[in-house]
XYZ file of C-alpha atoms in Angstrom:
706
model
C 38.021 20.783 -3.154
C 40.806 18.221 -2.749
C 40.735 16.212 -5.996
C 42.973 13.406 -4.783
C 41.146 10.124 -5.209
C 41.643 6.466 -4.372
C 40.431 3.203 -5.848
C 37.718 2.660 -3.281
C 35.595 -0.454 -2.898
C 32.833 -1.990 -5.033
C 30.657 -2.523 -1.958
C 28.494 -1.262 -0.529
C 26.865 0.236 -3.601
C 25.924 3.903 -3.462
C 27.679 6.738 -1.618
C 29.067 5.710 1.785
C 30.558 8.226 4.214
C 33.147 6.819 6.660
C 34.089 9.963 8.588
C 37.019 10.877 6.365
C 35.593 10.711 2.881
C 33.058 9.019 0.651
C 33.168 5.767 -1.298
C 31.131 5.855 -4.514
C 30.036 2.644 -6.214
C 27.647 2.037 -9.130
C 26.615 -1.026 -11.140
C 26.821 -0.542 -14.924
C 27.479 -3.862 -16.663
C 27.549 -2.707 -20.292
C 29.064 0.733 -19.716
C 32.374 1.748 -21.277
C 33.086 4.579 -18.880
C 31.644 6.354 -15.820
C 32.128 9.898 -14.528
C 31.321 10.952 -10.982
C 30.160 14.574 -10.904
C 30.451 16.497 -7.633
C 28.438 19.703 -7.276
C 29.094 22.622 -4.965
C 25.820 23.384 -3.206
C 26.976 26.859 -2.130
C 27.898 27.953 -5.649
C 25.036 26.980 -7.902
C 26.640 28.358 -11.054
C 29.999 26.662 -10.488
C 30.906 23.831 -12.790
C 30.872 20.403 -11.141
C 34.062 18.520 -10.474
C 34.135 15.600 -12.884
C 36.035 12.503 -11.770
C 36.610 9.698 -14.252
C 36.138 6.404 -12.407
C 38.918 4.058 -13.476
C 38.400 1.188 -11.072
C 35.977 -1.560 -12.086
C 35.400 -4.773 -10.174
C 33.310 -7.086 -12.311
C 30.360 -4.873 -13.360
C 30.757 -2.340 -10.532
C 32.559 0.988 -10.974
C 33.990 2.545 -7.802
C 36.119 5.383 -6.434
C 36.962 6.855 -3.004
C 37.053 10.635 -2.585
C 38.576 11.956 0.674
C 37.692 15.175 2.464
C 34.059 15.307 1.423
C 31.083 14.296 3.527
C 27.377 14.592 4.285
C 25.575 17.159 2.182
C 27.802 16.633 -0.847
C 25.746 16.753 -4.052
C 26.563 14.340 -6.841
C 25.404 12.520 -9.947
C 26.831 10.307 -12.707
C 27.472 10.375 -16.423
C 27.823 7.015 -18.112
C 29.449 6.260 -21.484
C 28.612 3.482 -23.886
C 26.781 2.791 -27.149
C 23.602 4.642 -27.965
C 21.911 1.763 -29.777
C 18.223 1.546 -28.778
C 17.509 -1.289 -31.225
C 19.918 -3.449 -29.239
C 18.725 -2.199 -25.872
C 21.492 0.342 -25.143
C 20.712 3.999 -24.416
C 23.947 5.415 -22.997
C 24.267 9.180 -23.318
C 26.963 11.012 -21.304
C 25.208 14.341 -21.891
C 22.611 13.220 -19.347
C 23.323 13.555 -15.645
C 22.004 10.469 -13.840
C 20.607 9.738 -10.387
C 22.426 7.065 -8.400
C 20.020 4.103 -7.937
C 21.411 3.777 -4.395
C 21.143 7.480 -3.467
C 19.985 7.820 0.150
C 18.648 11.328 -0.443
C 17.781 13.457 -3.464
C 17.815 17.255 -3.202
C 14.813 18.744 -4.938
C 12.454 17.614 -7.655
C 12.679 17.173 -11.393
C 12.308 20.294 -13.563
C 10.993 19.169 -16.938
C 13.009 20.118 -20.016
C 13.757 18.599 -23.429
C 17.352 18.034 -22.318
C 16.223 15.266 -19.951
C 15.536 12.989 -22.916
C 18.254 10.865 -24.471
C 16.915 11.614 -27.946
C 16.000 14.864 -29.677
C 12.418 15.682 -28.774
C 10.399 16.147 -31.958
C 12.966 14.456 -34.205
C 11.385 12.360 -37.018
C 13.416 9.319 -35.915
C 12.031 9.687 -32.385
C 14.062 7.758 -29.804
C 16.536 6.564 -32.427
C 17.896 10.102 -32.623
C 20.577 11.311 -30.193
C 20.465 14.372 -27.941
C 23.614 16.291 -27.039
C 21.830 18.718 -24.690
C 23.126 18.675 -21.123
C 20.476 17.853 -18.514
C 22.365 18.676 -15.316
C 20.526 21.934 -14.628
C 17.148 20.198 -14.564
C 17.886 16.955 -12.696
C 17.788 16.911 -8.879
C 21.148 15.975 -7.394
C 21.907 13.009 -5.156
C 23.059 13.774 -1.607
C 25.680 12.057 0.544
C 24.142 11.412 3.970
C 25.406 10.583 7.424
C 23.591 7.446 8.554
C 24.269 7.998 12.264
C 21.114 8.552 14.317
C 20.125 8.161 17.959
C 17.303 5.619 17.882
C 17.119 5.659 21.703
C 16.831 1.889 21.871
C 14.028 1.632 19.295
C 13.158 -1.975 18.496
C 10.691 -3.571 16.065
C 7.209 -3.765 17.553
C 6.401 -7.025 15.732
C 2.665 -6.705 16.298
C 1.183 -10.082 15.282
C -0.837 -9.898 12.093
C -3.927 -11.311 13.779
C -3.860 -8.351 16.180
C -3.119 -5.790 13.476
C -5.376 -3.065 12.141
C -3.793 -1.364 9.126
C -4.505 2.268 8.241
C -3.629 3.298 4.674
C -2.701 6.966 4.264
C -0.910 9.477 2.067
C 1.683 11.464 4.023
C 0.746 14.922 2.794
C -2.992 14.503 2.495
C -3.447 13.284 6.056
C -2.319 16.499 7.750
C -2.395 19.181 5.046
C -5.694 20.635 6.317
C -5.354 19.754 9.994
C -6.033 22.892 12.057
C -4.163 21.652 15.152
C -0.842 21.067 13.370
C 1.469 24.060 12.714
C 1.014 25.278 9.161
C 4.725 25.019 8.326
C 4.726 21.371 9.402
C 1.564 20.179 7.648
C 1.935 17.523 4.990
C 5.309 16.311 6.251
C 6.892 13.342 7.964
C 7.113 15.477 11.106
C 3.378 16.103 10.999
C 2.744 12.360 11.273
C 4.814 12.388 14.461
C 3.002 15.407 15.912
C 1.184 14.726 19.216
C -2.149 15.549 17.551
C -1.629 12.818 14.955
C -0.385 10.311 17.516
C -3.367 10.917 19.790
C -5.793 10.526 16.918
C -4.283 7.234 15.722
C -4.235 5.823 19.244
C -7.844 6.821 19.887
C -8.873 5.264 16.588
C -7.183 2.020 17.588
C -5.046 1.244 14.538
C -1.799 -0.660 15.038
C 0.012 0.247 11.812
C 0.004 2.997 9.236
C 0.614 1.964 5.629
C 2.172 4.926 3.843
C 1.507 5.359 0.167
C 4.837 5.602 -1.729
C 7.451 7.780 -0.053
C 10.367 6.605 -2.200
C 11.500 9.597 -4.249
C 9.252 9.834 -7.305
C 8.628 12.049 -10.314
C 5.534 13.712 -11.739
C 4.977 12.997 -15.435
C 5.398 15.957 -17.751
C 1.904 15.613 -19.214
C 0.404 15.964 -15.710
C 2.508 18.995 -14.906
C 1.399 20.690 -18.130
C -2.217 20.237 -16.995
C -1.463 21.773 -13.612
C -1.734 18.353 -11.953
C 0.784 16.193 -10.111
C 1.573 12.603 -9.229
C -0.116 12.778 -5.830
C -0.068 9.043 -5.115
C 3.645 8.664 -5.846
C 3.628 5.432 -7.883
C 6.471 6.619 -10.138
C 9.669 5.856 -8.236
C 13.110 7.039 -9.298
C 14.972 6.536 -5.988
C 14.384 3.334 -4.027
C 16.491 4.395 -1.028
C 15.551 8.066 -0.750
C 12.593 9.421 1.253
C 10.830 11.916 -0.977
C 11.652 15.582 -0.370
C 8.049 16.677 -0.908
C 7.238 15.479 2.597
C 10.259 17.087 4.272
C 9.827 20.122 6.530
C 13.372 20.332 7.937
C 15.478 20.534 4.782
C 16.064 18.661 1.546
C 19.837 18.115 1.488
C 19.818 14.995 3.609
C 17.701 16.317 6.486
C 14.707 14.401 5.115
C 16.381 11.139 6.144
C 16.541 12.025 9.834
C 13.067 13.553 9.696
C 11.719 10.234 8.457
C 13.607 8.372 11.193
C 12.221 10.698 13.861
C 8.734 9.968 12.571
C 9.242 6.209 12.773
C 10.775 6.414 16.238
C 7.905 8.521 17.563
C 5.248 6.254 16.063
C 6.966 3.208 17.542
C 6.978 4.849 20.964
C 3.207 5.160 20.553
C 2.877 1.467 19.640
C 2.212 2.109 15.943
C 4.069 0.289 13.184
C 5.087 1.802 9.845
C 4.500 -0.140 6.624
C 5.679 1.241 3.275
C 3.861 0.887 -0.021
C 6.761 0.135 -2.379
C 6.916 0.151 -6.177
C 9.728 -2.132 -7.334
C 7.916 -3.266 -10.467
C 8.745 -0.210 -12.595
C 10.432 3.201 -12.506
C 9.417 6.730 -13.447
C 11.380 6.665 -16.733
C 8.403 5.378 -18.749
C 8.623 3.687 -22.147
C 11.108 4.213 -24.996
C 9.877 7.808 -25.357
C 10.473 8.584 -21.684
C 13.304 10.615 -20.120
C 16.800 9.393 -19.262
C 17.099 10.053 -15.535
C 18.827 7.054 -13.954
C 18.506 3.367 -14.816
C 17.981 3.911 -18.558
C 21.226 5.858 -18.897
C 23.250 3.773 -16.450
C 22.539 0.480 -18.206
C 19.148 0.123 -19.861
C 19.512 -3.559 -20.770
C 20.724 -4.487 -17.276
C 17.702 -3.040 -15.451
C 14.596 -3.305 -17.634
C 12.619 -6.115 -19.226
C 12.896 -5.609 -22.972
C 10.848 -7.181 -25.726
C 12.335 -9.342 -28.465
C 12.867 -6.072 -30.302
C 15.123 -4.561 -27.641
C 14.088 -1.028 -28.522
C 10.851 -1.567 -26.590
C 9.902 -2.466 -23.008
C 7.728 -5.192 -21.538
C 4.926 -3.365 -19.776
C 3.144 -5.408 -17.104
C 2.438 -2.275 -15.079
C 0.687 0.165 -17.398
C 3.493 2.688 -16.868
C 5.641 1.911 -19.892
C 8.316 -0.290 -18.356
C 8.955 -3.189 -15.982
C 12.084 -3.708 -13.899
C 13.712 -7.052 -14.660
C 13.626 -8.866 -11.322
C 15.020 -11.962 -13.066
C 18.470 -10.342 -13.198
C 20.798 -10.707 -10.180
C 21.717 -7.014 -10.083
C 18.045 -5.951 -10.027
C 17.248 -8.514 -7.355
C 20.185 -7.180 -5.344
C 18.917 -3.621 -5.764
C 15.476 -4.591 -4.462
C 16.835 -6.647 -1.572
C 19.386 -3.977 -0.597
C 16.617 -1.374 -0.617
C 14.322 -3.513 1.537
C 17.087 -4.276 4.017
C 18.036 -0.590 4.149
C 14.509 0.477 5.065
C 14.327 -2.239 7.733
C 17.783 -1.904 9.297
C 18.521 1.798 8.830
C 15.040 3.326 8.734
C 13.329 0.829 11.109
C 10.175 0.257 9.078
C 8.038 -2.747 9.965
C 6.901 -4.103 6.630
C 6.052 -3.501 3.005
C 3.081 -3.580 0.680
C 4.334 -4.468 -2.809
C 2.554 -2.610 -5.603
C 1.609 -4.869 -8.555
C 3.578 -7.692 -6.955
C 2.723 -10.157 -9.723
C 5.029 -8.199 -12.038
C 7.942 -9.036 -9.736
C 7.066 -12.716 -9.855
C 7.254 -13.061 -13.626
C 10.133 -15.263 -14.783
C 9.736 -15.306 -18.560
C 6.130 -14.332 -19.175
C 3.966 -16.348 -16.834
C 3.697 -15.462 -13.176
C 5.744 -18.001 -11.221
C 5.260 -18.020 -7.469
C 8.559 -19.906 -7.136
C 10.466 -17.200 -8.992
C 13.869 -16.042 -7.802
C 12.273 -12.952 -6.239
C 10.332 -15.067 -3.738
C 13.239 -17.446 -3.191
C 15.583 -14.626 -2.249
C 13.084 -12.985 0.115
C 12.202 -16.311 1.748
C 15.827 -17.042 2.659
C 16.765 -13.514 3.729
C 17.074 -13.424 7.551
C 16.070 -9.743 7.704
C 13.382 -9.256 5.064
C 11.566 -12.515 5.782
C 10.877 -11.403 9.356
C 8.830 -8.263 8.609
C 5.295 -7.910 7.293
C 5.164 -8.724 3.587
C 1.943 -7.762 1.807
C 1.335 -8.267 -1.900
C -0.974 -6.456 -4.243
C -1.459 -9.789 -6.031
C -2.084 -8.608 -9.573
C -0.615 -6.713 -12.497
C -2.166 -5.751 -15.828
C -0.457 -8.469 -17.876
C -1.974 -11.752 -19.025
C -2.404 -14.114 -16.080
C -1.514 -11.342 -13.666
C -4.473 -11.771 -11.280
C -2.929 -13.949 -8.587
C -5.145 -13.506 -5.516
C -4.597 -16.488 -3.239
C -1.504 -17.721 -5.074
C 1.375 -16.095 -3.236
C 3.625 -18.349 -1.123
C 3.549 -18.845 2.666
C 4.939 -15.890 4.566
C 3.007 -13.433 2.434
C -0.261 -11.656 3.122
C -2.309 -10.346 0.205
C -4.685 -7.539 -0.528
C -7.790 -9.665 -0.958
C -9.520 -8.148 -3.970
C -12.127 -10.902 -3.869
C -13.066 -9.846 -0.341
C -13.615 -6.264 -1.499
C -15.766 -7.304 -4.451
C -17.862 -9.810 -2.506
C -18.629 -7.532 0.436
C -19.587 -4.672 -1.854
C -21.822 -6.953 -3.908
C -23.538 -8.296 -0.814
C -24.461 -4.896 0.586
C -25.652 -3.368 -2.693
C -27.865 -6.398 -3.283
C -26.062 -7.790 -6.334
C -26.528 -11.421 -7.295
C -23.845 -13.253 -5.335
C -23.635 -16.571 -3.535
C -24.034 -16.683 0.231
C -21.276 -19.275 0.236
C -18.737 -16.748 -0.979
C -19.875 -14.202 1.597
C -19.314 -16.814 4.323
C -15.852 -17.613 2.919
C -14.835 -13.973 2.942
C -16.224 -13.364 6.443
C -14.245 -16.282 7.864
C -10.866 -15.483 6.335
C -11.162 -16.816 2.758
C -10.069 -20.371 3.467
C -10.895 -21.222 -0.150
C -7.990 -19.007 -1.200
C -5.369 -19.574 1.485
C -5.880 -22.746 3.521
C -4.493 -25.246 1.010
C -1.053 -23.600 1.137
C -0.853 -23.957 4.942
C -1.423 -20.238 5.287
C -3.550 -18.721 8.038
C -6.523 -16.338 7.981
C -3.989 -13.521 8.377
C -2.927 -14.104 4.771
C -6.034 -12.115 3.863
C -5.736 -8.339 4.081
C -9.417 -7.440 4.065
C -10.522 -4.120 2.661
C -13.677 -2.570 1.285
C -11.960 0.529 -0.080
C -8.383 1.512 -0.894
C -6.647 4.609 -2.215
C -7.545 3.437 -5.722
C -11.311 3.785 -6.189
C -14.183 5.336 -4.281
C -13.890 6.328 -0.648
C -16.363 4.626 1.697
C -18.645 7.665 1.634
C -18.551 7.851 -2.153
C -19.189 4.118 -2.426
C -22.661 4.690 -0.986
C -23.195 8.077 -2.679
C -22.360 7.567 -6.350
C -23.327 5.094 -9.050
C -20.868 6.555 -11.540
C -17.312 7.884 -11.371
C -16.841 11.649 -11.616
C -13.226 12.145 -12.673
C -13.621 15.283 -14.772
C -10.968 17.105 -12.717
C -8.359 14.632 -13.979
C -8.478 16.158 -17.452
C -9.195 12.919 -19.323
C -12.871 13.509 -20.116
C -13.854 11.093 -17.336
C -12.363 8.186 -19.311
C -9.851 7.219 -16.627
C -10.621 5.081 -13.585
C -12.698 1.927 -13.263
C -16.291 2.118 -14.476
C -17.406 -0.976 -12.540
C -17.272 0.117 -8.908
C -19.878 -2.119 -7.271
C -21.283 1.040 -5.718
C -24.815 2.281 -5.041
C -25.881 5.854 -4.437
C -28.895 4.873 -2.307
C -31.266 6.829 -4.519
C -29.532 10.065 -5.509
C -26.223 10.795 -7.251
C -23.910 12.709 -4.950
C -24.871 15.135 -2.173
C -28.571 15.340 -1.325
C -30.875 16.995 1.208
C -33.084 13.893 1.324
C -32.819 12.797 4.945
C -34.051 9.290 4.240
C -31.281 8.741 1.683
C -28.685 10.216 4.028
C -29.799 7.905 6.850
C -29.562 4.914 4.512
C -26.084 5.968 3.416
C -24.969 6.285 7.032
C -26.325 2.811 7.791
C -24.628 1.328 4.730
C -21.309 2.789 5.853
C -21.795 1.206 9.271
C -22.731 -2.106 7.612
C -19.580 -2.137 5.515
C -17.331 -1.147 8.414
C -18.924 -3.689 10.743
C -18.497 -6.476 8.196
C -14.856 -5.463 7.695
C -13.876 -5.402 11.353
C -15.770 -8.544 12.350
C -14.256 -10.606 9.522
C -11.384 -12.981 10.130
C -8.142 -11.791 8.567
C -6.435 -8.415 8.802
C -8.627 -5.320 8.344
C -7.309 -2.357 6.377
C -9.007 1.019 6.700
C -8.353 3.944 4.356
C -7.587 7.221 6.116
C -10.702 9.343 6.371
C -13.205 6.567 5.755
C -13.798 6.478 9.481
C -15.311 9.967 9.349
C -16.906 10.093 5.903
C -14.199 11.589 3.666
C -15.376 12.271 0.123
C -13.557 12.803 -3.173
C -16.765 14.076 -4.815
C -17.067 10.860 -6.786
C -13.513 10.837 -8.144
C -12.385 7.210 -8.120
C -8.900 7.834 -9.551
C -7.543 10.836 -7.660
C -3.899 9.929 -8.358
C -3.211 13.412 -9.757
C -5.198 15.515 -7.282
C -2.859 17.099 -4.751
C -5.617 19.350 -3.425
C -8.844 19.358 -1.422
C -10.221 16.489 -3.509
C -7.714 14.142 -1.866
C -6.728 15.868 1.363
C -8.590 14.893 4.515
C -11.226 17.447 5.487
C -10.833 17.542 9.247
C -13.295 20.397 9.653
C -16.073 18.454 7.941
C -15.596 15.090 9.603
C -18.612 13.021 10.667
C -18.077 12.722 14.416
C -20.832 10.124 14.748
C -19.228 7.788 12.216
C -15.803 8.351 13.765
C -17.122 7.414 17.199
C -18.782 4.298 15.773
C -15.544 3.228 14.048
C -13.493 3.735 17.191
C -15.919 1.558 19.158
C -15.946 -1.048 16.398
C -12.149 -1.350 16.342
C -12.157 -1.584 20.146
C -14.747 -4.393 19.962
C -12.479 -6.329 17.616
C -9.420 -5.689 19.781
C -11.136 -6.771 22.989
C -12.522 -10.037 21.621
C -10.091 -12.629 20.215
C -12.983 -14.456 18.536
C -12.815 -11.839 15.749
C -9.073 -12.161 15.171
C -8.369 -15.865 15.249
C -4.970 -17.225 14.239
C -6.400 -20.537 13.038
C -9.172 -21.570 10.698
C -12.642 -22.507 11.832
C -13.091 -26.268 11.679
C -16.857 -26.617 12.010
C -16.592 -29.626 14.338
C -17.904 -29.987 17.916
C -15.653 -28.802 20.730
C -14.661 -31.520 23.203
C -16.662 -31.281 26.439
C -19.080 -28.726 24.993
C -20.641 -30.429 22.010
C -20.934 -27.223 20.012
C -19.092 -26.390 16.831
C -16.671 -23.481 16.747
C -18.893 -21.930 14.080
C -22.446 -22.534 12.867
C -24.609 -20.831 10.244
C -28.338 -20.190 10.531
C -31.268 -19.124 8.443
C -33.388 -16.288 9.839
C -35.828 -18.846 11.283
C -33.089 -20.197 13.576
C -32.575 -23.431 11.609
C -28.993 -24.389 10.788
C -28.106 -24.000 7.129
C -27.327 -27.044 4.999
C -25.385 -27.397 1.752
C -28.341 -26.500 -0.434
C -28.621 -23.014 1.035
C -25.146 -21.833 0.059
C -25.716 -21.727 -3.695
C -28.583 -19.250 -3.662
C -27.686 -16.020 -5.443
C -30.883 -14.317 -4.313
C -30.565 -14.874 -0.562
C -29.693 -11.801 1.465
C -30.186 -12.860 5.081
C -28.295 -15.221 7.373
C -26.760 -15.461 10.829
C -23.546 -16.929 12.227
C -22.701 -18.310 15.673
C -19.096 -17.875 16.850
C -18.191 -20.096 19.784
C -15.958 -18.348 22.307
C -14.796 -21.727 23.629
C -13.740 -22.905 20.179
C -10.793 -20.626 19.442
C -8.220 -23.441 19.779
C -5.242 -21.171 20.395
C -3.004 -20.388 23.332
C -2.172 -16.947 24.631
C 1.401 -15.682 24.986
C 1.547 -17.099 28.523
C 0.414 -20.533 27.344
C -3.134 -20.269 28.651
C -6.089 -21.252 26.483
C -7.815 -18.340 24.784
C -11.497 -18.204 25.690
C -13.957 -15.509 24.733
C -17.665 -14.889 24.940
C -19.776 -16.301 22.132
C -21.380 -14.106 19.500
C -24.395 -14.356 17.235
C -24.257 -12.040 14.221
C -27.315 -11.468 12.044
C -26.927 -10.000 8.550
C -29.868 -8.612 6.625
C -28.925 -7.173 3.227
C -32.568 -7.368 2.139
C -34.260 -3.982 1.759
C -37.173 -4.786 4.075
C -37.343 -5.865 7.743
C -36.850 -9.580 8.466
C -37.846 -11.521 11.588
C -35.009 -13.591 13.063
C -35.441 -16.415 15.589
C -32.492 -16.913 17.913
C -30.998 -20.405 18.251
C -31.613 -22.897 21.057
C -30.398 -22.496 24.630
C -27.348 -24.696 24.077
C -25.758 -21.813 22.164
C -26.544 -19.345 24.948
C -29.487 -19.041 27.309
C -29.371 -15.261 27.112
C -27.904 -12.712 24.764
C -26.996 -9.024 24.990
C -27.438 -6.866 21.924
C -24.235 -4.853 21.645
C -24.357 -3.582 18.075
C -27.132 -2.555 15.730
C -26.140 -0.691 12.568
C -29.427 1.218 12.605
C -27.954 2.931 15.669
C -24.959 5.245 15.831
C -23.293 3.806 18.938
C -21.998 0.449 20.085
C -22.724 -0.863 23.573
C -25.099 -2.985 25.604
C -28.593 -2.103 24.378
C -30.916 -4.848 25.634
C -31.012 -8.509 26.670
C -32.941 -11.243 24.863
C -33.570 -14.913 25.607
C -32.671 -17.908 23.475
C -35.238 -18.749 20.787
C -36.674 -15.236 21.024
C -37.782 -13.423 17.905
C -36.064 -10.226 16.771
C -36.836 -7.937 13.862
C -33.895 -6.687 11.828
C -34.460 -3.572 9.800
C -33.693 -3.664 6.105
C -29.987 -3.439 5.281
C -28.681 -3.826 8.812
C -26.534 -5.958 11.109
C -27.246 -6.916 14.704
C -24.528 -8.407 16.916
C -25.451 -10.331 20.074
C -22.987 -11.394 22.775
C -23.587 -14.251 25.172
C -24.679 -12.963 28.564
C -23.093 -15.794 30.515
């Protein structure tokens, strides 16, 4: 290898190939020296070429190495004080992953040498390890960013027309019989025609991928024979994880990911990434030294007053310090990279409140939000917050700034409570159904600020929500002590699988009730992969470590009836703009019609007044949605008009008689949906003021016939 080197440039950070060589650049503010280590991939036993980086511009160390290119393996060693009590944990015996690495070849192989201290030493992390870790750390890879996108452009599907589908890359296709075995569980499998056809038939507009940034599996999980299946343990914010690569791991995973995005875009499906910028996989002070900790611990992490320890707002042992300019730059550079180079359409930010913390309190005007708001690239994609962390004051549902949508945890809790018959106010149910104006309207946000969901990856699946009262996490190896014990679930009369047909019919109806409520609510619906056909995790509500049949989608056992119902339900939402309004309901008469855009009714057909909303025992109500009251214009400037709908909800366990409203709302109605039935479509016509009987725990949807 030609060892001639040049000064290079401090920017861009990372490893940048220009056709003749590679520029390497790394931020290490408190470091006293940096070595670039180049590894020969064809000679695994050969010693790496070590290049001392002599050029430093401000806090950035840089060097240019000619005559190397894509596929080159590399890592860093960084010199400085090993002084944990003052926040410094430099140890040149530890090979380190470049925070800006675009690809990482392989996965971590656990060994004591990966720790900056001597494992088992009585002084714990205050001791110093001189063991070399290079043999056990995956190497960074130089990549060629050129790619033929064939004119691919952002789809920019409006949020009010979006249906988000949360999935895990591997689990979605790992058991799919129509996808080649060697391709299953990969990025390529998500671009396979079978997958594309399924997503299009289902009717979703975007897939939200659980973390695909390169992550690590904790040692304690590996010792139990488990793994970090969900991926919330990032160590490389620019690198697509190799576990989902089917075409090679020395840079090929980058193009495989791009091919997936391009193919999904051609099918009209956006790609949203679940990203974890709040912490890294290095854990607390007793964790390994893999990247940030060894590069410059104090310049990346939030430390306590005693700088030996980490602020932990995430439950993972550490929190990245988004107050610092270099960390903000890392996050923004990563986001821009995934938008501009990888063509993704948006992000869901895990534990986003942790990013918003300035000193201790969550501050929605923090520098993190300021920088995103002014960025001409990042501000234009879909930005979704998980609006909580585990720290004090971390529950921030409804408090993120304009431009952000939020996972609406209050929607999830309210809808679950309503359908299991818990004591909850009808007023809150109405708020959640109509977009949660109580949470978002005061900040000039729209109903699309609410990402509505009944289930997510974390917790019970939809099937398990109606099949289990208690969590069953024994397979996780923590004596069933992990996971939330308050699930707002109901097993309908038996715990787990049963041969009781009456219970199974009730469970099927409850699933249809929950799905119908979700897709007819204002806001943006999010469906978890497999819920549309009854996927079960056997009662495990914390399957983060289950990379097996517990988590993988069981395509052979899917409930075709429920799948068909869900497809029809999504199509109903798509075809009727009344269910995906861009603006809030106003509750005032429409000019020239004299009817409000929305009205609420008791089962006897009488409009509800203020006194009815505070009842925590009421289970039954109806809502009128006026198709002439949408108050929005279509893309061509024409007024959006739809048919009117009358939706009757009966969460009571016995049948209830409903009287339809007066003729002014509609002289005649068509029943198009009844959750006691397995299909959606025109069933029968009924006149205004007619009486209808709703079965216990059911929904009936009527559409105006004229």
